[in-house]
Tab-separated table of C-alpha atoms in Angstrom:
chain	number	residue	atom	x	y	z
A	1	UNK	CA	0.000	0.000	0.000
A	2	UNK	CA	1.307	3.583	-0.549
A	3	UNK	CA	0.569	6.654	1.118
A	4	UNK	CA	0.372	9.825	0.518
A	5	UNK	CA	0.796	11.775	4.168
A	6	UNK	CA	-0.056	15.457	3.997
A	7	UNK	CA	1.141	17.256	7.324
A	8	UNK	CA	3.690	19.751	8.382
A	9	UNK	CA	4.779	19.373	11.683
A	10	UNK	CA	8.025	19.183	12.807
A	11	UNK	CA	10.812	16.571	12.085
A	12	UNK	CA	10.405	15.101	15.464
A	13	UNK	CA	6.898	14.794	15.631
A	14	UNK	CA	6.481	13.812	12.066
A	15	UNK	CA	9.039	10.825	12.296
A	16	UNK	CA	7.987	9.944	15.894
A	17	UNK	CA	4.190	10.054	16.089
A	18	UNK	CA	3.368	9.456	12.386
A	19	UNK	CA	5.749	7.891	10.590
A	20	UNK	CA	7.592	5.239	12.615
A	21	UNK	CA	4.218	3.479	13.528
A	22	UNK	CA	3.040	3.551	9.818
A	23	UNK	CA	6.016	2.388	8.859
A	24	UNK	CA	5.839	-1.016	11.343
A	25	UNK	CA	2.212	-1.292	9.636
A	26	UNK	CA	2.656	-4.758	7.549
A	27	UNK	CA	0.607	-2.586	5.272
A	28	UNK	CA	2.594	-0.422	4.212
A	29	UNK	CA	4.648	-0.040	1.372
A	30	UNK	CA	5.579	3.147	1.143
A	31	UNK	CA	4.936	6.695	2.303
A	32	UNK	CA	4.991	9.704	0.193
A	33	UNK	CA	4.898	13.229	2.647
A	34	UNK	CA	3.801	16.319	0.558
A	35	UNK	CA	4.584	19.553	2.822
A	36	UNK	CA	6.471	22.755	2.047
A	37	UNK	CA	10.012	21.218	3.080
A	38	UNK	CA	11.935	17.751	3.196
A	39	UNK	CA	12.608	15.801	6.156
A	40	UNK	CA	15.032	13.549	8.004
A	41	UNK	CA	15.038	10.380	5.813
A	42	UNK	CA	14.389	7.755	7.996
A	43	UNK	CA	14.968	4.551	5.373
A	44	UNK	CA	14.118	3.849	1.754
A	45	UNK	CA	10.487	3.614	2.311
A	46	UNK	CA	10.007	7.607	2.747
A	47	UNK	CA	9.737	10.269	0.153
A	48	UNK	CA	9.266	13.959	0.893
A	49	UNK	CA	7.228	15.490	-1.987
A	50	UNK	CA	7.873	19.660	-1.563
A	51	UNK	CA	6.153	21.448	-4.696
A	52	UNK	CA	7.633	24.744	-5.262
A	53	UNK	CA	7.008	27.524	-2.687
A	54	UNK	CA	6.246	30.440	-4.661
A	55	UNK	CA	4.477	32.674	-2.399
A	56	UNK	CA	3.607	32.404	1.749
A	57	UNK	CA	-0.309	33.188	0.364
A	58	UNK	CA	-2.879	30.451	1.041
A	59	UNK	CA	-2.839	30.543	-3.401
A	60	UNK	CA	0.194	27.977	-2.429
A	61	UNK	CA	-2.041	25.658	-0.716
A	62	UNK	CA	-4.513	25.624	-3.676
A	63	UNK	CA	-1.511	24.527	-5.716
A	64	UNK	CA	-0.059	21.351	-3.355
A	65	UNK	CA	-4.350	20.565	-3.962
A	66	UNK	CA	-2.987	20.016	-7.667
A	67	UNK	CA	0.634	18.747	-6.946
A	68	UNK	CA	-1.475	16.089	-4.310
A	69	UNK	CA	-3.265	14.971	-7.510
A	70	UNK	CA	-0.131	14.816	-9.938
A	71	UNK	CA	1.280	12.350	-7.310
A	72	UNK	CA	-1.488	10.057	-6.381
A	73	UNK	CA	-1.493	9.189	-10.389
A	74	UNK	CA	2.221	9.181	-10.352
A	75	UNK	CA	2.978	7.117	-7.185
A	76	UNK	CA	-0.299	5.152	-7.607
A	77	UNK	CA	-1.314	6.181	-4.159
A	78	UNK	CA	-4.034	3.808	-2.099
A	79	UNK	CA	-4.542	5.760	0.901
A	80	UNK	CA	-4.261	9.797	1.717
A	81	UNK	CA	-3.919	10.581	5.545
A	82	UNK	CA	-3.883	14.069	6.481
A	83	UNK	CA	-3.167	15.652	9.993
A	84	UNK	CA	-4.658	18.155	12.141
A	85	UNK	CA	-7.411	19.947	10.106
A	86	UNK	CA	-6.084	23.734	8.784
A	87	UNK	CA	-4.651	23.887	6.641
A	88	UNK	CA	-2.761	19.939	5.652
A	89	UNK	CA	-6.808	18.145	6.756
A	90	UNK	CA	-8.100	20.272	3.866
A	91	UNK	CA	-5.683	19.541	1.623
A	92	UNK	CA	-5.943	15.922	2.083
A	93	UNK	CA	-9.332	16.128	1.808
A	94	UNK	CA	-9.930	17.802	-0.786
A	95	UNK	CA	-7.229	15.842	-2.780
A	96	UNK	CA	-8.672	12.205	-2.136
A	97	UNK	CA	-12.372	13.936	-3.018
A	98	UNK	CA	-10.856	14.836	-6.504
A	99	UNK	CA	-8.835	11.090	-6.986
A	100	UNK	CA	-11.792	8.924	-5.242
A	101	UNK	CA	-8.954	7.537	-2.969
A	102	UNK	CA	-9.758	6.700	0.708
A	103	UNK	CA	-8.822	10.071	3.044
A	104	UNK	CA	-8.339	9.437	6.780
A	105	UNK	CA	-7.758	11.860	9.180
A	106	UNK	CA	-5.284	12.366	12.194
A	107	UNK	CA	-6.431	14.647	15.186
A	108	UNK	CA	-3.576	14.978	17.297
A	109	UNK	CA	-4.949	18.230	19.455
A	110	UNK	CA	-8.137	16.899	20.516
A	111	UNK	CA	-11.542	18.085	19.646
A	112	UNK	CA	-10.374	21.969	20.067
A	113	UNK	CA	-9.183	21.422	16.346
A	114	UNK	CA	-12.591	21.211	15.593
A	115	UNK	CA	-14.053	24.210	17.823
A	116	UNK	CA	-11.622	26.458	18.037
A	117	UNK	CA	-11.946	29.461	16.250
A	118	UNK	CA	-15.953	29.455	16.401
A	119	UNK	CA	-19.528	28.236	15.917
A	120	UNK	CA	-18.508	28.723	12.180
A	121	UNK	CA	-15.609	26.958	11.492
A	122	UNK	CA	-16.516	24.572	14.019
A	123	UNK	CA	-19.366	23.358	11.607
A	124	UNK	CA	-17.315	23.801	8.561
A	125	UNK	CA	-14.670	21.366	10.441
A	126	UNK	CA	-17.400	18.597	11.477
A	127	UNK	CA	-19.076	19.245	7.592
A	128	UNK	CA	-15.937	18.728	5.905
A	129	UNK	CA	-14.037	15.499	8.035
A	130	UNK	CA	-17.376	13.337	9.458
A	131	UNK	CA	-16.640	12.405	5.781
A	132	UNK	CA	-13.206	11.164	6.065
A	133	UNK	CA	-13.324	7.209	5.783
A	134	UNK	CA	-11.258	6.897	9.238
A	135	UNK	CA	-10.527	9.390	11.940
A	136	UNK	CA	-8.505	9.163	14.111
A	137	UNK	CA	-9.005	10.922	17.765
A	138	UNK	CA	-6.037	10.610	20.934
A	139	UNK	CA	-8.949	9.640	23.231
A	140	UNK	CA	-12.220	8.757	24.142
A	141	UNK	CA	-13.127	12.847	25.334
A	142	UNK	CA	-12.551	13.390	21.514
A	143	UNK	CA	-14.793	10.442	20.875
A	144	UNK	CA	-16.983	11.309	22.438
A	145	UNK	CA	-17.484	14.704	21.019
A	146	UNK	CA	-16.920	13.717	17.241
A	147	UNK	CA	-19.497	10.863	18.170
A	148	UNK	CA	-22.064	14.061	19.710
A	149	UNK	CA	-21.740	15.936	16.488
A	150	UNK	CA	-23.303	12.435	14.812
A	151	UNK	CA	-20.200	10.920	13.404
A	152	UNK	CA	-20.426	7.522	13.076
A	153	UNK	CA	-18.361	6.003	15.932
A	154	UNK	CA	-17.024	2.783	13.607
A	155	UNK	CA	-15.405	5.544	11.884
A	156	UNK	CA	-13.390	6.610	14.979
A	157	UNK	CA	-10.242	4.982	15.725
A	158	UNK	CA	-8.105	5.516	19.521
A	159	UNK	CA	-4.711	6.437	17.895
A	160	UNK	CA	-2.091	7.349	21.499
A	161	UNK	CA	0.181	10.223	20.538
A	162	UNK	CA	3.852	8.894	21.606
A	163	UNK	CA	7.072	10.179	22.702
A	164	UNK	CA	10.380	9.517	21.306
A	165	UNK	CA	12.052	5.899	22.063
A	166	UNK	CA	14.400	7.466	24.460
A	167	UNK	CA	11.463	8.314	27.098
A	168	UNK	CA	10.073	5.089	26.731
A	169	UNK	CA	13.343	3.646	27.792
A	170	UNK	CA	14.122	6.263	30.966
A	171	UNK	CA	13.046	4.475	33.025
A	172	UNK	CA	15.993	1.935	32.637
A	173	UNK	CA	18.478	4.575	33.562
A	174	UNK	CA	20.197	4.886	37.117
A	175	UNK	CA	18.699	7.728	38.745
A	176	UNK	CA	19.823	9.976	42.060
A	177	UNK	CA	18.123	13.032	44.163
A	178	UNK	CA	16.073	14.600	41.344
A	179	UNK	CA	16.967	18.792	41.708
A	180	UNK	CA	13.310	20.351	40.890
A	181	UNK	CA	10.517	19.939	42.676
A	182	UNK	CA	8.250	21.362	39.841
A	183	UNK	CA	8.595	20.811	35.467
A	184	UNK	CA	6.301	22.928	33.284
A	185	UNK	CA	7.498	21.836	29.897
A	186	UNK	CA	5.182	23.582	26.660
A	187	UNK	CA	4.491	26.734	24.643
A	188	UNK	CA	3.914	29.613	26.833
A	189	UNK	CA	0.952	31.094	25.722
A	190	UNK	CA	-2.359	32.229	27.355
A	191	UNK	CA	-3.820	28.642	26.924
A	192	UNK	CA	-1.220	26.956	28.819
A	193	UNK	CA	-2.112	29.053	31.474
A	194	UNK	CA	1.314	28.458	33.277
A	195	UNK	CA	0.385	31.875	35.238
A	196	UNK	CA	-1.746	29.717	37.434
A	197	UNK	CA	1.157	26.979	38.258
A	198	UNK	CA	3.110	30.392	39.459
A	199	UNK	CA	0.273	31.307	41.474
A	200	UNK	CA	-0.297	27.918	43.100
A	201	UNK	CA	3.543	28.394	43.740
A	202	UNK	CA	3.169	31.433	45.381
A	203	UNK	CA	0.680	29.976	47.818
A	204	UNK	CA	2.786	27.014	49.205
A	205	UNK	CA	6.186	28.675	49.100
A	206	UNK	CA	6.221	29.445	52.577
A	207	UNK	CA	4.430	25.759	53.879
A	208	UNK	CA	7.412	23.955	51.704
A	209	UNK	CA	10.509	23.666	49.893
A	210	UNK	CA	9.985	24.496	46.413
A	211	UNK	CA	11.892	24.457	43.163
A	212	UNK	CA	10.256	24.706	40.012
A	213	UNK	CA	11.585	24.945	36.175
A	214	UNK	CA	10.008	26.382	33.572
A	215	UNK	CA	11.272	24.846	29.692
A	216	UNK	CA	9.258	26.800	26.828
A	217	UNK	CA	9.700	29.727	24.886
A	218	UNK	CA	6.322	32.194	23.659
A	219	UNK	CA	4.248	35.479	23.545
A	220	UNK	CA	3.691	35.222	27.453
A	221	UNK	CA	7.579	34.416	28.586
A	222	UNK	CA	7.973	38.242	29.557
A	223	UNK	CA	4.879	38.324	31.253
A	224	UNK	CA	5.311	35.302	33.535
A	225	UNK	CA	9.101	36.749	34.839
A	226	UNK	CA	7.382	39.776	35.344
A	227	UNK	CA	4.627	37.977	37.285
A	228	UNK	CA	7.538	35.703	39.377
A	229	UNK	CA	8.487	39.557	40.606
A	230	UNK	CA	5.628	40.273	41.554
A	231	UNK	CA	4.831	37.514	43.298
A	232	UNK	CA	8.455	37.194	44.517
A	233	UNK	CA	8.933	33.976	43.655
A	234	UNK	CA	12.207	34.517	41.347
A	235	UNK	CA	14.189	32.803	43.942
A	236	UNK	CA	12.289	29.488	43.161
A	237	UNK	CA	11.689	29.502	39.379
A	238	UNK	CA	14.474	28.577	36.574
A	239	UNK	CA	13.507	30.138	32.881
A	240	UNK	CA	15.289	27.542	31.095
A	241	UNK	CA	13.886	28.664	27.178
A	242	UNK	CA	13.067	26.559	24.225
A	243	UNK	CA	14.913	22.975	24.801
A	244	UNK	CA	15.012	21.428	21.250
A	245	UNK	CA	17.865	18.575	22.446
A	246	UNK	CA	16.762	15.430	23.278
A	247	UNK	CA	19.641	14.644	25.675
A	248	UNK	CA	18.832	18.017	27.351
A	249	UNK	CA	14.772	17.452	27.779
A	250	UNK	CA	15.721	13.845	29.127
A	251	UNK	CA	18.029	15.555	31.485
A	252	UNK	CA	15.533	18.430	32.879
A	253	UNK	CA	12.919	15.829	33.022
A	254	UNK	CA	14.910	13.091	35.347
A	255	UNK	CA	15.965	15.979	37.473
A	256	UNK	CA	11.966	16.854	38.240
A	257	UNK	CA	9.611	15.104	40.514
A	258	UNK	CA	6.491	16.553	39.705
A	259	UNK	CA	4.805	18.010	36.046
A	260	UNK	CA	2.585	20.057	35.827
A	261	UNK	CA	-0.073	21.043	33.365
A	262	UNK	CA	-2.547	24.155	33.767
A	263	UNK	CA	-4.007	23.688	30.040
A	264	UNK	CA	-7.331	25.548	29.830
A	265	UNK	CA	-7.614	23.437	26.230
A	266	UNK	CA	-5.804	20.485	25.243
A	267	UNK	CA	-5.126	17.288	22.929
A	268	UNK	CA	-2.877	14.940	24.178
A	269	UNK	CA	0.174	16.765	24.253
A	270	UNK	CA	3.666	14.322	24.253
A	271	UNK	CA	5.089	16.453	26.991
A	272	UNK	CA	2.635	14.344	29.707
A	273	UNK	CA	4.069	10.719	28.393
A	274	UNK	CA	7.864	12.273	27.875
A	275	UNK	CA	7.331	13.077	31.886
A	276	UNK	CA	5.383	10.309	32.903
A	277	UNK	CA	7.922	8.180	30.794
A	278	UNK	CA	10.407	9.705	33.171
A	279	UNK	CA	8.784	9.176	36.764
A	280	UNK	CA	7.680	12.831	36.803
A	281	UNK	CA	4.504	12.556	38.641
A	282	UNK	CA	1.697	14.360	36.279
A	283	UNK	CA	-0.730	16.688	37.928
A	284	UNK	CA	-2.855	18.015	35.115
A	285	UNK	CA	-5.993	19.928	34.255
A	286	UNK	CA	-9.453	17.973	33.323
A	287	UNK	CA	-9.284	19.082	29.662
A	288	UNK	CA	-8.888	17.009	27.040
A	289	UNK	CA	-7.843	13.650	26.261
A	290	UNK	CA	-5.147	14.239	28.420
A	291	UNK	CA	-6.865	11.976	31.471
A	292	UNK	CA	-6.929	9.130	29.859
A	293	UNK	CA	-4.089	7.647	31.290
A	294	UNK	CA	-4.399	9.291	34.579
A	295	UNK	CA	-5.906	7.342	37.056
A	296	UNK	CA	-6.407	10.542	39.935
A	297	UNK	CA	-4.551	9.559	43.046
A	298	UNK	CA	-3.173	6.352	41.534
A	299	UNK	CA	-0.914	7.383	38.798
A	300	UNK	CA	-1.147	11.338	39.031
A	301	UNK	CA	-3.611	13.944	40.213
A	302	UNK	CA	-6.450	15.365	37.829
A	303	UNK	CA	-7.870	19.272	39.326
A	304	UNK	CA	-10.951	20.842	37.674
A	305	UNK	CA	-10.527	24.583	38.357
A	306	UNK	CA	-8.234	26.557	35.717
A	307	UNK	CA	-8.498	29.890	36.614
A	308	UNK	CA	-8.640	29.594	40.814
A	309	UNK	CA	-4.804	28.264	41.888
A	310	UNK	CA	-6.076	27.082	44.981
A	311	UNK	CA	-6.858	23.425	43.838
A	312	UNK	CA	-3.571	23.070	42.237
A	313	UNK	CA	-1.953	24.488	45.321
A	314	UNK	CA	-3.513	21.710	47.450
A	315	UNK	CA	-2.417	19.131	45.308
A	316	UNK	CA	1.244	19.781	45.061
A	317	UNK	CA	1.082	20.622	48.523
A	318	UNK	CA	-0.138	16.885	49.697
A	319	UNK	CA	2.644	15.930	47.199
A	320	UNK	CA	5.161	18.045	48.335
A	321	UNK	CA	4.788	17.369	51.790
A	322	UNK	CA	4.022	12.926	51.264
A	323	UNK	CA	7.889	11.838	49.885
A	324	UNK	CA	6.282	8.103	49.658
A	325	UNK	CA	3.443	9.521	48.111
A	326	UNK	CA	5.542	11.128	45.291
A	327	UNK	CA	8.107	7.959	44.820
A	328	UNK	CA	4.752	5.431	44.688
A	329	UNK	CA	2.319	7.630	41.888
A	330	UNK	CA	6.008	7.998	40.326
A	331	UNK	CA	6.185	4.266	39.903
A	332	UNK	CA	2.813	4.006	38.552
A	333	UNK	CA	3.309	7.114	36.252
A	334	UNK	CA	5.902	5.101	34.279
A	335	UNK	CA	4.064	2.296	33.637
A	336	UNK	CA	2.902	4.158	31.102
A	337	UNK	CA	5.215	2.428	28.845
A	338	UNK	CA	3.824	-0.793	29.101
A	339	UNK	CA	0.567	0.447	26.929
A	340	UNK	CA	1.962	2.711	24.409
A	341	UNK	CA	4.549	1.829	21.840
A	342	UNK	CA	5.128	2.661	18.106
A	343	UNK	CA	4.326	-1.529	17.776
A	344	UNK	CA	0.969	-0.935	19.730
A	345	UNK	CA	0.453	2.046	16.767
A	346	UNK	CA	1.606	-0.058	14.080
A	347	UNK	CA	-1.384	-2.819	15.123
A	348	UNK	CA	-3.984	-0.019	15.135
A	349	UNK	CA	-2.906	0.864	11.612
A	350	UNK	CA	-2.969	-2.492	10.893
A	351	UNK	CA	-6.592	-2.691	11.742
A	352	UNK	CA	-7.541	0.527	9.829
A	353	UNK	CA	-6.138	-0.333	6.811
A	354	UNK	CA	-7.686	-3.826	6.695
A	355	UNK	CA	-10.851	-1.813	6.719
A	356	UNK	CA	-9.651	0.203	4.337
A	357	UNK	CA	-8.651	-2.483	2.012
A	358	UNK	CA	-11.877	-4.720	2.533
A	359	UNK	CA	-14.105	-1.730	1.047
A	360	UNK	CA	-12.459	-1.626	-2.395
């Protein structure tokens, strides 16, 4: 079978999430990625398609639609997965409408790629994809929305997001005292809502000891050191930046007992199994698909309120203050490798394309 995969992304998540467990898929053939730019060439059985960028206009976009089409006749394409829905969902879509090939689709941000933005493009989104032949959702919140908005739920396929190899085998490594109480490791932007992890901080600085780091680069980085001031908490936070290096995130995320996640929206973002992979205890908002692998109290703590610190603050304080509490939910936090795995992927996509394959 080959496939034509239309996503951007970057390298990392590309190769990790997307390609590696298509390319385990017994299935598979071959995988043909149209997107602006080439990637890391991971063996003979990957081909990055990049049409000429003429312009940074959406007019570009209309013209991979064509390119799309040029290849599935060229390559002799089966299948056409696209991933996350603006712009590369559209593009896939609208090129297996115009070929009559199969189109599935990858949602790897949870059902906010379908909402966000508005009432409007929130029905364009549902119009447009409750037509793809497969979709594929990081969890059953996601499910259960796609399945509200009357998709059909055979359609819907459980697909994990995964971290890279090297977090799924941390927890092989010898560890010592870990240096950071506290890991906040994302974007910082206003729906990460790290301002409220500060706050929390704030509160329970002078009931414990308390070290937290904050890895991530965005449009609210000024205004959370400003915020640490103001709070005077400096003493206890390290701004750390973008971390691109693998060694470096596997590094700041050994030395850290406890991750945190404020999301006021969320998928299933990577950065919860690359901790939990770890033995980084996850305490996390109830958005998303994200608790789907926490179990509250057993493997990690779940709090409701995103915009009031005080729940957060009670749960790092019971962590804080409970060492055996922290090392036991740390040992069941990285059993989190046992049921994900780019093999576990591979069987899904195995599955999907035998559906696939018994409708032509």
């Amino acid at each position: 079978m080959n496939v034509l995969l239309v996503a951007k992304l970057s390298n990392q998540t590309l190769t990790e999430n997307i390609l590696s467990p298509l390319l385990k898929s017994s299935y598979v053939d071959h995988v043909y990625v149209l997107r602006d730019f080439p990637g890391d060439m991971i063996d003979g059985k990957v081909t990055y398609l990049s049409p000429e960028k003429v312009s940074e206009s959406r007019i570009r976009h209309i013209r991979k639609v064509v390119a799309g089409v040029r290849y599935c006749s060229k390559y002799k394409i089966d299948v056409i997965i696209g991933v996350l829905n603006t712009p590369h969902g559209y593009i896939g879509k609208a090129i297996g409408a115009m070929t009559n090939i199969p189109y599935i689709h990858i949602t790897i941000a949870g059902h906010r790629e379908f909402w966000l933005g508005g009432k409007i493009r929130e029905r364009v989104n549902l119009a447009v994809f409750r037509k793809a032949r497969i979709i594929t959702v990081t969890g059953q919140q996601t499910l259960a929305y796609l399945v509200s908005k009357g998709f059909d739920a055979d359609r819907i396929v459980v697909l994990p997001n995964l971290p890279n190899q090297a977090f799924m085998d941390s927890n092989m490594q010898e560890e010592g005292e870990r240096k950071y109480d506290i890991v906040s490791f994302s974007r910082i932007d206003k729906n990460k809502n790290i301002g409220l992890l500060l706050r929390a901080v704030s509160r329970i600085k002078n009931e414990c000891s308390v070290k937290l780091i904050v890895a991530g680069d965005g449009e609210e980085l000024d205004n959370l050191k400003r915020m640490a001031k103001e709070l005077a908490i400096g003493e206890y936070i390290d701004f750390v930046g973008y971390i691109s290096d693998l060694e470096d995130k596997l590094r700041i995320y050994r030395n850290s007992r406890i991750f945190v996640s404020c999301s006021k929206g969320e998928g299933f973002p990577v950065s919860l199994l690359e901790a939990m992979s770890c033995g980084c205890v996850p305490v996390v908002s109830n958005v998303g698909d994200i608790v789907d692998v926490i179990r509250h109290g057993t493997n990690g703590f779940v709090f409701n309120d995103v915009d009031s610190e005080m729940e957060l603050a009670g749960c790092l304080m019971r962590l804080l203050s409970d060492k055996e509490l922290v090392d036991k939910t740390s040992r069941e936090a990285r059993k989190i490798v046992e049921s994900i795995s780019v093999e576990s992927n591979a069987g899904i996509w195995d599955n999907v394309f035998a559906r696939i394959t018994a409708r032509q």
